[in-house]
Amino acid sequence: MRVLVTGATGYIGGRLVPALLLAGHDVRCVARLPERLAGRFPGVDIVQGDVFDLTSMRAALDGIDVAYYLIHSMAAHDGDFAESDRIAAGIFGDATRDAGVKRIVFLGGLGIDDSSLSHHLRSRHEVGDILRRGGAIVTEFRAAIIVGAGSISFEMIRYLTERLPIMVAPKWVSTRCQPIATRNVIDYLVAALGLPFTESATYEIGGADVLTYREMIMRYASMRGLWRHMIVVPILTPRLSSYWVHLVTPIPASIARPLVDGLMNEVIVKDEAARRDFPQIVPIGYTEALRLALDRSLSNEATTTWFDAYDVRTLPGEFAGVTQGMLVDRRERQTRATPAQVSAVYSSLGGERGWLYGDFLWQLRGAMDRLVGGIGTRRGRRSATDLRVGDAVDFWRVERYRPPSILRLRAEMKLPGIAWLQFESAPNPAGGTTLRQTAFFEPRGLFGQAYWLMALPFHAFIFRNMATRIVREAEIDAGG
């Protein structure tokens, strides 16, 4: 089918596109800033468009059979996300009617339509109603918390649990929820293309388990080996809770508030239509979904890696801080060398060649790791020039390697968290290459946070100069 995906720069959209391609569909993505998708999905048609502009939406939808509507205005600058969503859905519905689109697939939120429904969930339901008024068949999926690295609801649980040994929690932690794994959400979205073009339908989707938010937090803590204690108090209002989330996690209060409001509603599947119409999809349980979200060794694909949930290309050239919760040290350099020449340099790091800068500090870090029972740097590397996924490189393991564009190393030293070092070579339109060198750290608990802060001065010294030396070596190899 000829399929359009809106919201491809977002969490679900970015994972849906590869799944649609794998299923053999002809995919087009529309984005307000198409450069954010450049090179991300090979074989996909990328067009410019804005859901608030009817003309651009008509053009984007031309020749499309099915359109995925994955737009959310929760971060609207004026604060009225419901009104922004209302306007965007109306324009999109009109555009699909004018373009002759057969079906819209929309992902909304679970919840019973009554007076107690939160403003956020009510807005999600309203968007579905507005899309149906446009005239196209609408297949609406309603989900609760989506469990996957990068899902904002899941990340809120993750960072509260990671950072607070003792949690003072509001009474909504006793509310029941039916979380669903990201992979099952994608399964449903793709399977919607196989439905007959007869009438609109709304499907409630959820995982195999119904849990309270407290149970979800404690299961997460258990899987991560964290001791956590929760004290429930009746005085934390949604506003106070959102400010607390803002203080403890990277999620701003403006986004946390509607999320917290929604947590007070019981969101469990009441209608079994999804199981009836999609018998091939068997949702997994919360524990298995957690394992998939946390275990990066299961796959080398972007869909299982937390920091691929956002585009690091949008970061400044020099950046050391928090981005969507992941602690990041990012360096960017420009060079006359080609991507292949730059890739050849960073792909040969480690072993006898070393790390181009501060080798004594790398050796010292390896010695410290051995003292606490780690592997240190004694493994070296299998080959001075050849590299494969799974290879050991000193105290790193090659997790992803696609020359000349990307190399991702995952740390295997003893750490209070998980660390990666990633190199990217991106060709410049005018010639030459942009090197992006990014260190990622996912801390475990407060000690993990403290470790990162203590390491920052050394990171600034080593990573800044290492990036500079990589491009210098590449230019020497290029004869420059």
Coordinates of C-alpha atoms in Angstrom, one line a residue:
M1 CA 0.0 0.0 0.0
R2 CA 1.0 3.6 -0.4
V3 CA 1.2 4.9 3.2
L4 CA 1.8 8.3 4.7
V5 CA 3.2 8.6 8.2
T6 CA 2.9 11.8 10.2
G7 CA 5.0 12.2 13.4
A8 CA 7.9 10.2 12.0
T9 CA 10.3 12.3 14.0
G10 CA 8.6 11.1 17.2
Y11 CA 8.8 8.0 19.3
I12 CA 6.2 5.7 17.8
G13 CA 6.4 7.1 14.2
G14 CA 10.2 6.6 14.2
R15 CA 9.7 2.9 15.0
L16 CA 6.6 2.4 12.7
V17 CA 8.4 3.4 9.5
P18 CA 10.9 0.6 9.5
A19 CA 8.2 -1.9 10.3
L20 CA 6.1 -0.7 7.4
L21 CA 9.0 -1.0 5.0
L22 CA 9.7 -4.5 6.3
A23 CA 6.1 -5.4 5.5
G24 CA 6.6 -4.3 1.9
H25 CA 4.7 -1.0 1.9
D26 CA 5.5 2.1 -0.1
V27 CA 6.1 4.8 2.7
R28 CA 6.0 8.5 2.6
C29 CA 6.8 10.7 5.6
V30 CA 5.7 14.3 6.1
A31 CA 7.6 16.6 8.4
R32 CA 7.6 20.3 9.1
L33 CA 11.4 20.1 9.0
P34 CA 12.3 17.3 6.5
E35 CA 16.0 17.7 7.2
R36 CA 15.4 16.0 10.5
L37 CA 14.6 12.8 8.6
A38 CA 17.3 13.1 6.0
G39 CA 19.1 9.8 5.6
R40 CA 17.2 8.2 8.5
F41 CA 14.9 5.9 6.5
P42 CA 16.5 4.8 3.2
G43 CA 13.9 4.2 0.5
V44 CA 11.3 6.5 2.1
D45 CA 9.8 9.5 0.3
I46 CA 10.3 12.6 2.6
V47 CA 8.1 15.6 1.9
Q48 CA 7.7 18.9 3.7
G49 CA 4.3 19.7 5.3
D50 CA 2.6 21.1 8.3
V51 CA -0.6 19.7 9.9
F52 CA -1.7 23.3 10.4
D53 CA -1.5 24.0 6.7
L54 CA -4.3 22.5 4.6
T55 CA -2.5 23.0 1.2
S56 CA 0.7 21.2 2.3
M57 CA -1.3 18.3 3.7
R58 CA -3.3 17.9 0.5
A59 CA 0.0 17.7 -1.4
A60 CA 1.5 15.2 1.1
L61 CA -1.5 13.0 0.9
D62 CA -1.8 12.9 -2.9
G63 CA -1.9 9.3 -4.1
I64 CA -1.9 7.8 -0.5
D65 CA -4.1 4.9 0.4
V66 CA -3.7 4.9 4.2
A67 CA -2.5 7.8 6.5
Y68 CA -1.1 7.3 10.0
Y69 CA -2.0 10.2 12.3
L70 CA 0.6 10.3 15.1
I71 CA 0.5 14.0 16.0
H72 CA 0.3 15.3 19.5
S73 CA 0.5 19.0 20.6
M74 CA 1.2 18.3 24.3
A75 CA 4.2 20.6 24.1
A76 CA 2.3 23.5 22.5
H77 CA 4.0 26.7 23.3
D78 CA 0.7 28.5 24.2
G79 CA -0.1 25.7 26.7
D80 CA -3.5 24.8 25.1
F81 CA -2.6 21.5 23.6
A82 CA -6.2 20.4 23.3
E83 CA -7.1 23.4 21.1
S84 CA -4.0 22.8 18.9
D85 CA -4.8 19.1 18.6
R86 CA -8.4 20.1 17.7
I87 CA -7.3 22.4 14.9
A88 CA -4.7 20.0 13.5
A89 CA -7.1 17.0 13.4
G90 CA -9.7 19.1 11.6
I91 CA -7.3 20.2 8.9
F92 CA -5.9 16.7 8.5
G93 CA -9.4 15.2 8.3
D94 CA -10.3 17.7 5.5
A95 CA -7.1 17.0 3.7
T96 CA -7.6 13.2 3.7
R97 CA -11.2 13.7 2.3
D98 CA -9.9 16.0 -0.5
A99 CA -7.1 13.6 -1.4
G100 CA -9.4 10.5 -1.4
V101 CA -7.5 8.7 1.4
K102 CA -9.3 5.4 2.2
R103 CA -8.3 5.1 5.9
I104 CA -6.7 7.0 8.8
V105 CA -4.9 5.0 11.5
F106 CA -4.8 6.9 14.8
L107 CA -3.1 6.1 18.1
G108 CA -5.0 7.6 21.1
G109 CA -5.3 6.9 24.8
L110 CA -7.3 4.4 26.9
G111 CA -10.0 5.6 29.3
I112 CA -13.7 5.5 29.9
D113 CA -15.6 8.5 28.4
D114 CA -17.2 10.0 31.5
S115 CA -16.9 13.2 33.6
S116 CA -13.9 11.9 35.5
L117 CA -11.7 11.5 32.3
S118 CA -8.6 13.7 32.4
H119 CA -8.3 16.7 30.1
H120 CA -5.4 14.9 28.3
L121 CA -7.3 11.7 27.6
R122 CA -10.5 13.5 26.7
S123 CA -8.5 15.4 24.1
R124 CA -7.1 12.2 22.7
H125 CA -10.7 10.8 22.3
E126 CA -11.8 14.1 20.7
V127 CA -9.1 13.9 18.1
G128 CA -10.4 10.5 17.0
D129 CA -14.0 12.0 16.7
I130 CA -12.7 14.9 14.6
L131 CA -10.8 12.6 12.3
R132 CA -13.9 10.5 11.7
R133 CA -15.9 13.6 10.7
G134 CA -13.5 14.1 7.7
G135 CA -15.2 11.2 6.0
A136 CA -12.3 8.6 5.8
I137 CA -12.5 5.3 7.6
V138 CA -10.7 5.7 10.9
T139 CA -9.1 2.8 12.8
E140 CA -8.3 4.2 16.3
F141 CA -6.2 2.3 18.7
R142 CA -6.3 3.3 22.4
A143 CA -3.4 2.4 24.6
A144 CA -2.3 3.2 28.2
I145 CA 1.4 3.4 29.1
I146 CA 3.6 2.2 26.3
V147 CA 6.6 0.4 27.7
G148 CA 9.7 1.1 25.7
A149 CA 12.9 3.1 25.9
G150 CA 12.0 6.6 24.9
S151 CA 8.2 6.5 25.6
I152 CA 7.6 9.6 27.7
S153 CA 5.2 7.9 30.2
F154 CA 7.6 5.0 30.7
E155 CA 10.6 7.3 31.0
M156 CA 8.8 9.2 33.8
I157 CA 8.5 5.9 35.7
R158 CA 12.1 5.0 34.9
Y159 CA 13.7 8.2 36.2
L160 CA 11.6 8.5 39.3
T161 CA 12.6 4.9 40.2
E162 CA 16.2 5.4 39.3
R163 CA 16.7 8.6 41.2
L164 CA 14.6 8.2 44.3
P165 CA 15.4 5.5 46.9
I166 CA 12.5 6.7 49.0
M167 CA 9.5 8.0 47.1
V168 CA 6.8 10.2 48.6
A169 CA 3.9 9.3 46.2
P170 CA 0.4 10.5 45.7
K171 CA -2.6 8.2 46.0
W172 CA -2.8 7.7 42.2
V173 CA 0.0 5.1 42.5
S174 CA -2.8 2.7 43.4
T175 CA -4.6 3.3 40.2
R176 CA -4.8 0.3 37.8
C177 CA -3.2 0.4 34.4
Q178 CA -2.7 -2.1 31.5
P179 CA 0.7 -1.2 30.0
I180 CA 1.6 -2.4 26.6
A181 CA 5.0 -3.1 25.0
T182 CA 6.2 -0.8 22.1
R183 CA 6.6 -3.8 19.8
N184 CA 2.9 -4.8 20.3
V185 CA 1.7 -1.3 19.6
I186 CA 3.7 -1.4 16.3
D187 CA 2.3 -4.8 15.6
Y188 CA -1.3 -3.4 15.8
L189 CA -0.5 -0.3 13.8
V190 CA 0.9 -2.4 10.9
A191 CA -1.8 -5.0 11.1
A192 CA -4.4 -2.3 10.6
L193 CA -3.5 -2.2 6.9
G194 CA -4.9 -5.7 6.6
L195 CA -8.4 -4.7 7.7
P196 CA -11.2 -4.5 5.1
F197 CA -12.2 -1.0 4.1
T198 CA -15.7 -1.2 5.5
E199 CA -16.2 1.0 8.6
S200 CA -14.5 2.9 11.3
A201 CA -13.5 1.0 14.5
T202 CA -12.0 1.8 17.9
Y203 CA -9.7 -0.8 19.5
E204 CA -8.6 -0.9 23.1
I205 CA -5.1 -2.5 23.3
G206 CA -3.1 -3.5 26.3
G207 CA -0.5 -6.0 27.5
A208 CA -1.0 -9.2 29.3
D209 CA -0.8 -7.7 32.8
V210 CA -3.0 -5.3 34.8
L211 CA -1.0 -3.5 37.4
T212 CA -1.1 -0.5 39.7
Y213 CA 1.5 2.2 39.1
R214 CA 3.1 1.2 42.4
E215 CA 3.5 -2.4 41.1
M216 CA 5.0 -1.1 37.9
I217 CA 7.6 1.0 39.8
M218 CA 8.5 -1.8 42.1
R219 CA 8.9 -4.4 39.3
Y220 CA 11.2 -1.9 37.5
A221 CA 13.2 -1.5 40.7
S222 CA 13.5 -5.2 41.2
M223 CA 14.7 -5.8 37.6
R224 CA 17.3 -3.1 38.0
G225 CA 18.5 -4.4 41.4
L226 CA 17.4 -1.2 43.2
W227 CA 16.0 -1.0 46.7
R228 CA 13.0 1.3 46.8
H229 CA 10.5 2.3 49.4
M230 CA 7.3 4.2 48.7
I231 CA 5.3 6.4 51.1
V232 CA 1.8 7.2 49.9
V233 CA 0.4 10.6 51.0
P234 CA -3.0 12.1 50.2
I235 CA -1.8 15.8 49.9
L236 CA 0.1 15.7 46.6
T237 CA -2.2 17.3 44.0
P238 CA -1.6 16.8 40.3
R239 CA 0.0 20.3 40.1
L240 CA 2.4 19.5 42.9
S241 CA 3.1 16.1 41.5
S242 CA 4.0 17.6 38.1
Y243 CA 6.4 20.1 39.7
W244 CA 8.0 17.2 41.6
V245 CA 8.4 15.2 38.3
H246 CA 9.9 18.4 36.7
L247 CA 12.4 18.6 39.6
V248 CA 13.5 15.0 39.6
T249 CA 13.3 14.0 35.9
P250 CA 14.0 15.7 32.6
I251 CA 10.3 16.0 31.8
P252 CA 9.1 19.6 32.1
A253 CA 6.1 20.4 34.3
S254 CA 4.1 21.6 31.3
I255 CA 4.2 18.1 29.9
A256 CA 4.2 16.2 33.2
R257 CA 0.9 17.8 34.3
P258 CA -1.4 16.3 31.7
L259 CA 0.4 13.0 32.1
V260 CA -0.1 13.0 35.8
D261 CA -3.7 14.0 35.4
G262 CA -4.2 10.9 33.2
L263 CA -2.6 8.6 35.8
M264 CA -5.5 9.2 38.1
N265 CA -7.8 7.4 35.6
E266 CA -8.0 3.7 35.5
V267 CA -6.9 2.7 32.0
I268 CA -7.5 -1.0 31.3
V269 CA -9.0 -2.8 28.3
K270 CA -12.7 -3.3 28.6
D271 CA -13.5 -4.2 25.0
E272 CA -11.9 -7.4 23.6
A273 CA -12.4 -6.4 19.9
A274 CA -8.7 -6.2 19.3
R275 CA -8.1 -9.8 20.4
R276 CA -11.0 -10.8 18.1
D277 CA -9.9 -8.9 15.0
F278 CA -6.1 -9.3 15.4
P279 CA -5.8 -12.9 16.7
Q280 CA -2.2 -13.1 15.4
I281 CA -1.0 -10.6 18.0
V282 CA -0.4 -12.0 21.5
P283 CA 0.5 -9.1 23.8
I284 CA 3.5 -9.8 26.1
G285 CA 3.5 -9.1 29.8
Y286 CA 5.0 -6.1 31.7
T287 CA 8.1 -8.0 32.9
E288 CA 9.0 -9.1 29.4
A289 CA 8.4 -5.6 28.0
L290 CA 10.7 -4.2 30.7
R291 CA 13.4 -6.6 29.7
L292 CA 13.2 -5.6 26.0
A293 CA 13.3 -1.9 26.9
L294 CA 16.3 -2.3 29.2
D295 CA 18.4 -4.9 27.4
R296 CA 20.2 -3.3 24.5
S297 CA 22.1 -6.5 23.8
L298 CA 19.0 -8.1 22.3
S299 CA 19.3 -6.2 19.0
N300 CA 21.5 -3.9 17.0
E301 CA 18.5 -2.1 15.5
A302 CA 17.6 1.5 16.5
T303 CA 14.2 0.3 17.7
T304 CA 15.6 -1.2 20.9
T305 CA 18.0 1.7 21.8
W306 CA 16.9 4.5 24.1
F307 CA 19.0 7.3 22.6
D308 CA 17.8 6.6 19.1
A309 CA 14.4 7.9 20.3
Y310 CA 15.6 11.4 19.5
D311 CA 17.9 12.8 16.8
V312 CA 21.3 13.7 18.2
R313 CA 21.9 15.6 15.1
T314 CA 19.8 18.4 16.5
L315 CA 22.2 18.9 19.5
P316 CA 24.8 21.7 19.4
G317 CA 28.2 20.8 18.2
E318 CA 29.6 20.9 21.8
F319 CA 27.1 19.5 24.3
A320 CA 27.5 18.0 27.8
G321 CA 24.2 17.6 29.7
V322 CA 20.9 15.8 29.9
T323 CA 18.8 15.1 26.8
Q324 CA 15.5 13.4 27.5
G325 CA 17.0 11.8 30.6
M326 CA 20.1 10.3 28.9
L327 CA 23.4 11.9 30.1
V328 CA 25.2 13.0 26.9
D329 CA 28.6 14.3 25.9
R330 CA 28.6 15.2 22.3
R331 CA 31.4 16.6 20.1
E332 CA 31.1 17.6 16.4
R333 CA 33.9 18.3 13.9
Q334 CA 34.0 19.3 10.3
T335 CA 36.6 17.9 7.9
R336 CA 37.6 17.8 4.2
A337 CA 38.0 14.0 4.5
T338 CA 35.4 11.7 3.2
P339 CA 33.0 9.7 5.5
A340 CA 35.0 6.5 4.6
Q341 CA 38.3 8.1 5.6
V342 CA 36.9 9.4 8.9
S343 CA 35.2 6.0 9.6
A344 CA 38.5 4.2 8.9
V345 CA 40.2 6.2 11.7
Y346 CA 37.6 5.7 14.5
S347 CA 37.1 2.1 13.5
S348 CA 40.7 1.4 14.2
L349 CA 40.8 2.8 17.7
G350 CA 41.8 0.7 20.7
G351 CA 44.2 -2.1 21.0
E352 CA 47.8 -1.2 20.1
R353 CA 46.8 2.0 18.4
G354 CA 45.1 3.4 21.4
W355 CA 42.6 6.2 21.5
L356 CA 44.6 9.0 19.9
Y357 CA 44.5 11.2 23.0
G358 CA 45.1 10.7 26.7
D359 CA 46.1 7.1 26.3
F360 CA 47.6 7.1 29.8
L361 CA 44.1 8.0 31.2
W362 CA 42.5 5.2 29.2
Q363 CA 45.1 2.8 30.7
L364 CA 44.5 4.2 34.2
R365 CA 40.7 3.7 33.8
G366 CA 41.4 0.1 32.6
A367 CA 43.6 -0.5 35.7
M368 CA 40.9 0.8 38.0
D369 CA 38.4 -1.4 36.4
R370 CA 40.6 -4.5 36.9
L371 CA 41.0 -3.6 40.6
V372 CA 37.2 -3.9 41.1
G373 CA 37.0 -7.1 39.2
G374 CA 36.4 -5.8 35.7
I375 CA 38.0 -6.7 32.4
G376 CA 40.2 -3.6 32.0
T377 CA 41.9 -3.0 28.7
R378 CA 43.7 -6.3 28.5
R379 CA 41.5 -7.7 25.7
G380 CA 42.8 -5.3 23.0
R381 CA 41.1 -6.0 19.7
R382 CA 40.9 -9.0 17.3
S383 CA 42.3 -7.1 14.3
A384 CA 44.0 -3.8 13.9
T385 CA 41.8 -2.8 11.0
D386 CA 38.9 -5.2 10.6
L387 CA 35.8 -4.8 12.8
R388 CA 32.6 -6.8 13.3
V389 CA 29.5 -6.5 15.4
G390 CA 30.2 -8.4 18.7
D391 CA 34.0 -7.7 18.6
A392 CA 35.7 -6.7 21.8
V393 CA 37.7 -3.4 21.7
D394 CA 39.5 -3.0 25.0
F395 CA 36.7 -2.7 27.6
W396 CA 34.1 -2.0 24.9
R397 CA 31.9 -4.3 22.7
V398 CA 30.9 -3.4 19.2
E399 CA 27.1 -3.1 19.4
R400 CA 26.4 -1.5 16.0
Y401 CA 28.6 -1.1 13.0
R402 CA 27.5 0.2 9.6
P403 CA 30.6 1.7 7.8
P404 CA 31.1 4.4 6.9
S405 CA 28.1 5.9 8.7
I406 CA 28.1 4.7 12.3
L407 CA 30.0 2.8 15.0
R408 CA 28.5 2.2 18.4
L409 CA 30.5 0.8 21.3
R410 CA 28.9 -0.4 24.5
A411 CA 31.0 -0.4 27.7
E412 CA 31.7 -3.6 29.5
M413 CA 33.6 -2.2 32.4
K414 CA 32.2 -2.0 36.0
L415 CA 29.9 1.0 36.0
P416 CA 26.9 2.3 38.0
G417 CA 24.9 2.3 34.8
I418 CA 25.3 1.6 31.1
A419 CA 27.6 3.6 28.8
W420 CA 28.0 3.9 25.0
L421 CA 30.4 5.7 22.7
Q422 CA 29.1 6.4 19.3
F423 CA 30.8 7.7 16.2
E424 CA 28.9 9.0 13.1
S425 CA 30.2 10.1 9.7
A426 CA 27.7 12.3 7.8
P427 CA 28.5 13.6 4.3
N428 CA 28.1 17.4 3.8
P429 CA 26.2 18.7 0.8
A430 CA 29.2 20.9 -0.2
G431 CA 31.7 18.1 0.3
G432 CA 33.6 16.8 3.3
T433 CA 32.2 15.2 6.4
T434 CA 30.7 16.0 9.8
L435 CA 32.0 13.8 12.6
R436 CA 29.6 13.3 15.5
Q437 CA 31.2 11.7 18.5
T438 CA 28.7 11.1 21.3
A439 CA 29.1 9.5 24.7
F440 CA 25.9 8.3 26.3
F441 CA 25.4 7.2 29.9
E442 CA 22.2 5.7 31.5
P443 CA 22.8 6.0 35.2
R444 CA 21.6 3.5 37.8
G445 CA 20.4 5.3 40.8
L446 CA 21.9 8.3 42.6
F447 CA 25.4 6.9 42.5
G448 CA 25.2 6.7 38.8
Q449 CA 24.3 10.4 38.7
A450 CA 27.3 11.2 41.0
Y451 CA 29.7 9.1 38.9
W452 CA 28.8 11.1 35.7
L453 CA 29.3 14.4 37.5
M454 CA 32.7 13.3 38.8
A455 CA 33.8 12.1 35.3
L456 CA 32.7 15.2 33.4
P457 CA 36.1 17.1 33.7
F458 CA 37.9 14.0 32.3
H459 CA 35.3 13.6 29.6
A460 CA 35.8 17.2 28.5
F461 CA 39.5 16.8 28.4
I462 CA 39.6 13.4 26.5
F463 CA 36.6 13.5 24.2
R464 CA 37.1 17.0 23.0
N465 CA 40.7 16.3 21.9
M466 CA 39.9 12.8 20.6
A467 CA 37.4 14.2 18.2
T468 CA 39.9 16.7 16.9
R469 CA 42.6 14.1 16.5
I470 CA 40.2 11.8 14.6
V471 CA 39.5 14.4 11.9
R472 CA 43.2 15.3 11.8
E473 CA 44.2 11.7 11.2
A474 CA 41.6 11.4 8.5
E475 CA 42.9 14.4 6.7
I476 CA 46.4 13.1 6.9
D477 CA 45.2 9.8 5.4
A478 CA 43.4 11.8 2.7
G479 CA 46.7 13.5 1.8
G480 CA 45.6 16.8 3.3

